[in-house]
Amino acid sequence: MKIVKIARAGQSAEGFLEGERVHLVGGWHDAAPEDAPFTLTRHAEAAWPALRQASTQSVALDEVSLAVPLDPGARLLCVGMNYRDHLGEIKRDEAENPVIFTRFAETLSAHGEPIQRPRASQHFDFEGEIAVVIGKGGRHIPLETALDHVSGYTCFMDGSLRDYQRHSLTAGKNFHRSGAMGPWIVAASAMGQGDITLRTRLNDAQVQSSHSGLMIFGIAESIAYISRWIALRPGDVIATGTPGGVGSRREPPLWMKPGDRIEVEVGGVGVLANPVVDEA
C-alpha cells in the first residue's frame, strides 16, 4: 500500500494511491498542505486496510499535486554520518552512538517541486537517504522489536549548505526549501526482508549508490536509541543517513545549481525528483 498527501486549488487531502487514482480518507481540507493533517501516518500500518475500505471518494493523480507526506505535528529526526564510506570521505571517526540532528518541515519540498539554492551560499550539496515513518510510538523501545514501530518508508533528500554547516549544523541543514521528501509512503510490509537499495542521481548521472545493510547504525538501532531520550510518536520521521559520494568531497566539488535535477531512488519505494532553482 502507498499513502499520499495531495493538494488541489487551495485544498488538501490524503489517501491511498492505487494505480493512477487516490482513494481519499476524510475528504478535502480548506488548508495548505503544510497545515493540513496527515492522519494516516498517525495510525499503525495494520489499521490502513480498514481505512482504505472505508473510502468512498477518489480522484485522478494527474488532477492533483503531491505534497510532502508529513503530518504538521510530526518531528523530523536525521541520523548523521551513518555510512562508513561517507565517514571515510569526510575523514571522521566512527561514533559510539548515532549522531542525531533535526530538520524543520518548512525546509522540505514535495516531489516535483523545486528545491532552492539559498541566496546565502552556493555550497549546496546533495544527500540521498532512506527515511522511515513511525506508526507506533513509544519510549525505551527494545532493539528487538523496534522495526515493529515502523509503518512505512519514503525517499529523502537532505540538501545541505556545507559552509554554514561548518559553524552551525542546524543552519546548514535547515535553509528554506533546501530538502525534499516523498513522493509517497510505502507500507513497511511491502518492502520485503532484504536490504533496501539507495541511489542518488544528479542530472541523470549516478552520484551515490548503497543499501541499508551498509549503515553503521541500522534502522532498529536508531529507533531504539532515539526512544531512550524522547517518546517517539506516530507520524514522526527518521532519515537514516547518507552514503559516500557527496558533492563537497569531490575534486572539484560538485555543487547543485539552478537548472539541475536531483533524484533519490529507494528500492521498493520509487523516485523522489526535484528541479533546483535559486532562491528568489
Coordinates of C-alpha atoms in Angstrom, one line a residue:
M1 CA 0.0 0.0 0.0
K2 CA 1.0 3.6 -0.7
I3 CA -0.3 6.6 1.2
V4 CA -0.1 10.2 -0.1
K5 CA -0.9 13.7 0.8
I6 CA -2.2 15.8 -2.1
A7 CA -3.2 19.4 -2.9
R8 CA -5.7 21.0 -5.4
A9 CA -7.0 24.5 -5.7
G10 CA -6.1 25.6 -2.2
Q11 CA -7.3 22.4 -0.6
S12 CA -5.5 19.4 0.8
A13 CA -6.4 15.7 1.3
E14 CA -4.8 12.4 2.0
G15 CA -5.5 8.8 0.8
F16 CA -4.3 5.6 -0.7
L17 CA -2.6 5.6 -4.1
E18 CA -3.6 2.7 -6.3
G19 CA -2.5 2.9 -9.9
E20 CA -3.4 6.4 -11.1
R21 CA -6.1 7.2 -8.6
V22 CA -6.0 8.4 -5.0
H23 CA -8.8 7.0 -2.7
L24 CA -9.4 9.7 -0.2
V25 CA -9.7 9.4 3.6
G26 CA -11.5 12.1 5.4
G27 CA -12.3 14.3 2.4
W28 CA -10.8 17.7 1.5
H29 CA -9.5 20.3 3.9
D30 CA -9.5 24.0 3.4
A31 CA -5.8 24.3 4.2
A32 CA -2.4 24.4 2.6
P33 CA -0.7 21.0 2.6
E34 CA 1.8 22.0 5.3
D35 CA -1.1 22.9 7.7
A36 CA -3.4 20.0 6.8
P37 CA -3.4 16.8 8.9
F38 CA -1.9 13.6 7.6
T39 CA -3.9 11.3 9.8
L40 CA -2.8 8.1 8.0
T41 CA 0.7 8.5 9.5
R42 CA -0.8 8.6 12.9
H43 CA -2.1 5.0 12.5
A44 CA -0.1 1.8 12.6
E45 CA 0.1 0.0 9.2
A46 CA -2.3 -2.6 10.5
A47 CA -5.1 0.0 10.5
W48 CA -4.6 1.0 6.9
P49 CA -6.7 -1.7 5.1
A50 CA -9.8 -0.8 7.1
L51 CA -9.3 2.9 6.4
R52 CA -8.9 2.1 2.7
Q53 CA -12.1 0.1 2.6
A54 CA -14.0 3.0 4.2
S55 CA -13.0 5.3 1.4
T56 CA -15.9 6.4 -0.9
Q57 CA -14.3 9.1 -2.9
S58 CA -11.3 9.1 -5.3
V59 CA -9.5 11.5 -7.6
A60 CA -7.2 11.0 -10.5
L61 CA -3.5 11.5 -9.7
D62 CA -3.0 13.8 -12.7
E63 CA -5.7 16.2 -11.3
V64 CA -3.7 16.9 -8.1
S65 CA -0.2 17.7 -7.0
L66 CA 1.7 15.6 -4.5
A67 CA 2.5 17.3 -1.1
V68 CA 5.3 16.4 1.4
P69 CA 3.9 13.3 3.1
L70 CA 4.3 14.7 6.6
D71 CA 1.9 15.5 9.4
P72 CA 2.2 19.0 10.8
G73 CA 2.7 17.7 14.3
A74 CA 5.5 15.2 13.3
R75 CA 9.1 15.5 14.3
L76 CA 11.8 15.0 11.7
L77 CA 14.9 13.4 13.1
C78 CA 18.0 12.8 11.0
V79 CA 20.9 10.4 11.5
G80 CA 24.3 11.8 10.5
M81 CA 27.5 10.1 9.5
N82 CA 25.9 6.7 9.3
Y83 CA 27.8 5.0 6.4
R84 CA 31.4 4.1 6.6
D85 CA 32.3 5.2 3.1
H86 CA 30.9 8.7 4.0
L87 CA 32.9 8.8 7.2
G88 CA 35.9 8.0 5.1
E89 CA 35.4 10.8 2.6
I90 CA 34.8 13.4 5.4
K91 CA 37.7 11.9 7.5
R92 CA 35.7 11.4 10.7
D93 CA 35.9 8.5 13.2
E94 CA 33.0 6.2 13.8
A95 CA 30.8 7.4 16.7
E96 CA 29.8 5.2 19.6
N97 CA 26.2 6.2 19.3
P98 CA 24.0 7.5 16.4
V99 CA 24.6 11.2 15.7
I100 CA 21.1 12.9 15.6
F101 CA 20.0 16.3 14.4
T102 CA 16.7 17.8 13.4
R103 CA 15.1 19.3 10.3
F104 CA 12.1 21.5 10.2
A105 CA 9.1 20.8 8.0
E106 CA 9.3 24.1 6.1
T107 CA 12.7 23.2 4.8
L108 CA 11.2 20.5 2.6
S109 CA 9.7 20.5 -0.9
A110 CA 7.4 17.8 -2.3
H111 CA 8.2 15.5 -5.2
G112 CA 8.3 17.6 -8.4
E113 CA 8.6 20.9 -6.6
P114 CA 11.8 23.0 -6.8
I115 CA 14.3 22.9 -4.1
Q116 CA 16.1 26.2 -3.5
R117 CA 19.8 27.1 -3.5
P118 CA 19.7 29.9 -1.0
R119 CA 21.0 33.4 -1.5
A120 CA 23.4 33.0 1.3
S121 CA 25.6 30.2 -0.2
Q122 CA 26.5 28.3 -3.4
H123 CA 27.8 25.3 -1.5
F124 CA 24.6 23.4 -1.9
D125 CA 25.2 19.6 -1.6
F126 CA 23.0 16.5 -2.1
E127 CA 22.4 13.7 0.4
G128 CA 20.1 10.9 -0.7
E129 CA 18.6 9.0 2.2
I130 CA 16.1 6.3 3.2
A131 CA 13.5 7.6 5.6
V132 CA 11.2 5.7 7.9
V133 CA 7.8 6.7 9.3
I134 CA 6.9 5.7 12.8
G135 CA 3.4 4.1 13.0
K136 CA 3.5 3.0 16.7
G137 CA 5.1 5.4 19.2
G138 CA 6.9 4.6 22.4
R139 CA 9.7 5.3 24.8
H140 CA 12.6 2.9 25.6
I141 CA 11.7 0.8 22.6
P142 CA 13.7 -2.5 22.6
L143 CA 16.1 -3.1 19.7
E144 CA 14.5 -6.5 19.0
T145 CA 11.0 -5.0 18.4
A146 CA 12.0 -1.6 17.0
L147 CA 11.1 -2.4 13.4
D148 CA 7.5 -3.2 14.6
H149 CA 7.2 0.5 15.2
V150 CA 7.8 1.4 11.5
S151 CA 4.6 1.9 9.4
G152 CA 6.3 2.9 6.1
Y153 CA 9.3 4.1 4.1
T154 CA 9.9 7.0 1.8
C155 CA 12.7 8.9 0.0
F156 CA 14.6 11.8 1.5
M157 CA 16.9 14.4 0.1
D158 CA 18.9 16.1 2.8
G159 CA 20.1 19.2 1.0
S160 CA 23.0 20.7 2.9
L161 CA 24.8 24.0 2.9
R162 CA 28.3 22.9 3.7
D163 CA 29.9 26.3 4.6
Y164 CA 27.1 27.0 7.0
Q165 CA 27.2 23.5 8.4
R166 CA 30.8 24.1 9.5
H167 CA 29.7 26.7 12.1
S168 CA 26.1 25.6 12.7
L169 CA 24.8 22.1 11.8
T170 CA 21.2 23.4 12.4
A171 CA 21.7 26.3 10.0
G172 CA 23.4 24.2 7.3
K173 CA 20.6 21.6 7.4
N174 CA 17.6 24.0 7.6
F175 CA 17.6 26.5 4.8
H176 CA 14.1 27.1 3.5
R177 CA 13.0 24.5 0.9
S178 CA 16.5 23.1 0.7
G179 CA 15.5 19.5 1.0
A180 CA 12.7 17.1 -0.2
M181 CA 10.7 14.1 0.9
G182 CA 8.3 11.8 -0.9
P183 CA 6.7 11.1 -3.3
W184 CA 4.7 8.9 -1.0
I185 CA 5.0 6.5 1.9
V186 CA 5.1 2.7 1.1
A187 CA 3.8 0.3 3.8
A188 CA 6.6 -1.4 5.7
S189 CA 5.1 -4.9 4.9
A190 CA 5.6 -4.2 1.2
M191 CA 9.3 -3.6 1.5
G192 CA 10.4 -7.2 1.9
Q193 CA 13.1 -8.6 4.2
G194 CA 16.3 -7.8 2.3
D195 CA 18.5 -4.7 2.3
I196 CA 16.9 -1.6 0.9
T197 CA 18.8 0.0 -2.0
L198 CA 19.6 3.7 -2.2
R199 CA 20.7 5.7 -5.3
T200 CA 21.1 9.4 -5.9
R201 CA 21.3 10.9 -9.4
L202 CA 22.2 14.4 -10.4
N203 CA 21.2 15.3 -14.0
D204 CA 20.8 11.5 -14.7
A205 CA 24.4 10.7 -13.6
Q206 CA 24.6 8.4 -10.6
V207 CA 26.4 10.1 -7.7
Q208 CA 25.6 7.8 -4.8
S209 CA 24.8 4.1 -4.5
S210 CA 24.4 2.0 -1.4
H211 CA 22.0 -0.1 0.7
S212 CA 20.7 -0.2 4.2
G213 CA 22.9 -3.2 5.1
L214 CA 25.9 -0.8 5.0
M215 CA 24.6 1.5 7.7
I216 CA 26.7 1.8 10.8
F217 CA 23.6 2.0 12.9
G218 CA 20.7 0.1 11.4
I219 CA 17.1 1.4 11.4
A220 CA 16.2 -0.6 14.5
E221 CA 19.3 0.7 16.4
S222 CA 18.4 4.3 15.6
I223 CA 14.8 3.9 16.7
A224 CA 15.9 2.3 20.0
Y225 CA 18.5 5.0 20.6
I226 CA 16.2 7.9 19.9
S227 CA 13.4 6.4 22.1
R228 CA 15.7 6.5 25.1
W229 CA 15.5 10.2 25.3
I230 CA 12.2 11.1 23.6
A231 CA 8.9 9.3 23.2
L232 CA 8.5 8.7 19.5
R233 CA 5.1 9.5 18.2
P234 CA 3.1 8.1 15.3
G235 CA 3.9 10.2 12.2
D236 CA 7.5 11.0 13.3
V237 CA 10.1 10.6 10.5
I238 CA 13.6 9.3 10.9
A239 CA 16.0 10.0 7.9
T240 CA 18.7 7.3 8.3
G241 CA 21.8 9.0 6.8
T242 CA 23.6 9.3 3.5
P243 CA 26.4 7.2 1.9
G244 CA 29.6 8.3 0.3
G245 CA 29.7 10.3 -2.9
V246 CA 28.6 13.7 -1.7
G247 CA 29.5 16.6 -3.9
S248 CA 31.6 18.5 -1.3
R249 CA 34.2 15.7 -1.2
R250 CA 34.7 15.5 -5.0
E251 CA 37.5 17.2 -6.8
P252 CA 36.4 19.7 -8.0
P253 CA 33.4 19.9 -5.7
L254 CA 30.0 19.1 -7.3
W255 CA 27.5 21.6 -6.0
M256 CA 23.8 21.6 -7.0
K257 CA 22.9 24.7 -9.1
P258 CA 19.9 26.2 -10.8
G259 CA 18.8 24.1 -13.8
D260 CA 19.9 20.8 -12.2
R261 CA 17.6 17.9 -11.4
I262 CA 18.3 15.8 -8.3
E263 CA 16.7 12.3 -7.8
V264 CA 16.7 9.9 -4.9
E265 CA 15.7 6.4 -5.5
V266 CA 14.8 4.0 -2.7
G267 CA 14.2 0.4 -3.7
G268 CA 10.6 -0.6 -3.1
V269 CA 9.5 3.0 -2.8
G270 CA 10.3 4.8 -6.0
V271 CA 12.0 8.0 -7.1
L272 CA 11.9 11.4 -5.5
A273 CA 12.8 14.0 -8.2
N274 CA 13.2 17.8 -7.8
P275 CA 14.5 20.6 -10.0
V276 CA 17.0 23.0 -8.5
V277 CA 16.3 26.8 -8.6
D278 CA 17.8 29.9 -7.0
E279 CA 16.0 31.4 -4.1
A280 CA 14.0 34.4 -5.3

